[in-house]
Amino acid sequence: MLKKALIITVAFCFLTGFTAILANAYTGGTLVAWASEHLRISNDKITQDLRGEFIALSNKLSQQSSQSLKERKEEMDAFLHTSTNDTKSSIENYHDDYLNRLQIVKQELSNQDLSDYEKKKKEEINAKMDAEAARYLAEILGQ
């Protein structure tokens, strides 16, 4: 009876160990396959999520860039318009001022008696001619 109990105990231990080894091997293989599959699925999902986020961000940046470009163009157009109008206004003001000054000078000249000026200029010209003639004669006679 002791022998029979010992044989049953050894057989039970052997079957339990063998079953545990088989279960471990089967579970480990399944666990690795399950983990690999789950990792692949998670990796694919993360890749898709990141791709979607990247596309959304790219579209948002493109829209912001287009909007910013449009705003800068509008600002440049407004600046050009303002600058052009200011320049035209400055030119017109300068033109009007120039015409006014020209009119004032014209009136001053028309009010002046130019006979004194004419007399003075004739005297200056005659004095220069006399000096030139004297110099010329001195050169001729000095030779």
Tab-separated table of N, CA, C and O in Angstrom, residues 1 15 17 21 25 40 51 53-54 58 66 70 91 101-102 109 112 114 117 131 133-134:
chain	number	residue	atom	x	y	z
A	1	MET	N	0.786	-1.156	0.000
A	1	MET	CA	0.000	0.000	0.000
A	1	MET	C	0.855	1.258	0.000
A	1	MET	O	0.483	2.220	-0.666
A	15	LEU	N	2.628	14.065	-13.699
A	15	LEU	CA	1.566	14.603	-14.554
A	15	LEU	C	1.353	16.095	-14.289
A	15	LEU	O	1.143	16.872	-15.233
A	17	GLY	N	3.593	18.236	-13.128
A	17	GLY	CA	4.757	18.951	-13.680
A	17	GLY	C	4.690	19.032	-15.200
A	17	GLY	O	4.968	20.090	-15.795
A	21	ILE	N	4.365	22.390	-17.402
A	21	ILE	CA	5.350	22.737	-18.437
A	21	ILE	C	4.646	22.977	-19.768
A	21	ILE	O	4.927	23.961	-20.465
A	25	ALA	N	4.452	26.573	-21.662
A	25	ALA	CA	4.947	26.711	-23.027
A	25	ALA	C	3.843	27.242	-23.941
A	25	ALA	O	4.073	28.135	-24.762
A	40	ARG	N	1.790	45.628	-32.420
A	40	ARG	CA	1.642	46.024	-33.816
A	40	ARG	C	0.401	46.886	-34.006
A	40	ARG	O	0.441	47.931	-34.669
A	51	ARG	N	-0.067	60.632	-37.970
A	51	ARG	CA	-0.234	61.069	-39.354
A	51	ARG	C	-1.405	62.049	-39.453
A	51	ARG	O	-1.311	63.092	-40.101
A	53	GLU	N	-2.650	63.905	-37.000
A	53	GLU	CA	-2.259	65.141	-36.321
A	53	GLU	C	-1.319	65.962	-37.207
A	53	GLU	O	-1.435	67.187	-37.276
A	54	PHE	N	-0.394	65.296	-37.864
A	54	PHE	CA	0.553	65.991	-38.739
A	54	PHE	C	-0.183	66.661	-39.898
A	54	PHE	O	0.083	67.811	-40.242
A	58	SER	N	-0.377	70.538	-40.479
A	58	SER	CA	0.092	71.062	-41.762
A	58	SER	C	-0.979	71.933	-42.416
A	58	SER	O	-0.687	73.017	-42.927
A	66	SER	N	-1.334	81.361	-45.361
A	66	SER	CA	-2.116	82.044	-46.403
A	66	SER	C	-2.786	83.296	-45.847
A	66	SER	O	-2.766	84.348	-46.485
A	70	LYS	N	-1.998	87.110	-46.932
A	70	LYS	CA	-3.078	87.982	-47.385
A	70	LYS	C	-3.081	89.281	-46.581
A	70	LYS	O	-3.217	90.370	-47.151
A	91	ILE	N	4.055	116.843	-53.781
A	91	ILE	CA	4.432	117.415	-55.085
A	91	ILE	C	3.495	118.559	-55.453
A	91	ILE	O	3.940	119.619	-55.913
A	101	ARG	N	5.776	131.616	-55.272
A	101	ARG	CA	7.034	132.348	-55.156
A	101	ARG	C	7.423	132.984	-56.493
A	101	ARG	O	7.908	134.113	-56.538
A	102	LEU	N	7.205	132.247	-57.573
A	102	LEU	CA	7.503	132.769	-58.901
A	102	LEU	C	6.648	133.999	-59.210
A	102	LEU	O	7.143	134.996	-59.754
A	109	LEU	N	9.807	142.092	-59.682
A	109	LEU	CA	10.603	142.541	-60.827
A	109	LEU	C	9.844	143.519	-61.709
A	109	LEU	O	10.421	144.453	-62.257
A	112	GLN	N	9.937	146.995	-60.119
A	112	GLN	CA	11.228	147.657	-60.018
A	112	GLN	C	11.548	148.409	-61.304
A	112	GLN	O	11.182	147.996	-62.395
A	114	LEU	N	14.200	149.027	-63.762
A	114	LEU	CA	15.400	148.321	-64.178
A	114	LEU	C	16.410	149.244	-64.860
A	114	LEU	O	17.499	148.800	-65.212
A	117	TYR	N	19.516	149.325	-62.806
A	117	TYR	CA	20.233	148.047	-62.958
A	117	TYR	C	20.946	148.019	-64.308
A	117	TYR	O	22.102	147.616	-64.404
A	131	ALA	N	39.474	147.551	-69.022
A	131	ALA	CA	40.570	146.825	-68.367
A	131	ALA	C	41.180	145.816	-69.332
A	131	ALA	O	42.412	145.668	-69.404
A	133	ALA	N	41.114	145.974	-72.637
A	133	ALA	CA	41.805	146.720	-73.705
A	133	ALA	C	43.157	147.216	-73.198
A	133	ALA	O	44.167	147.137	-73.916
A	134	ALA	N	43.192	147.693	-71.949
A	134	ALA	CA	44.445	148.175	-71.379
A	134	ALA	C	45.430	147.028	-71.237
A	134	ALA	O	46.625	147.174	-71.542
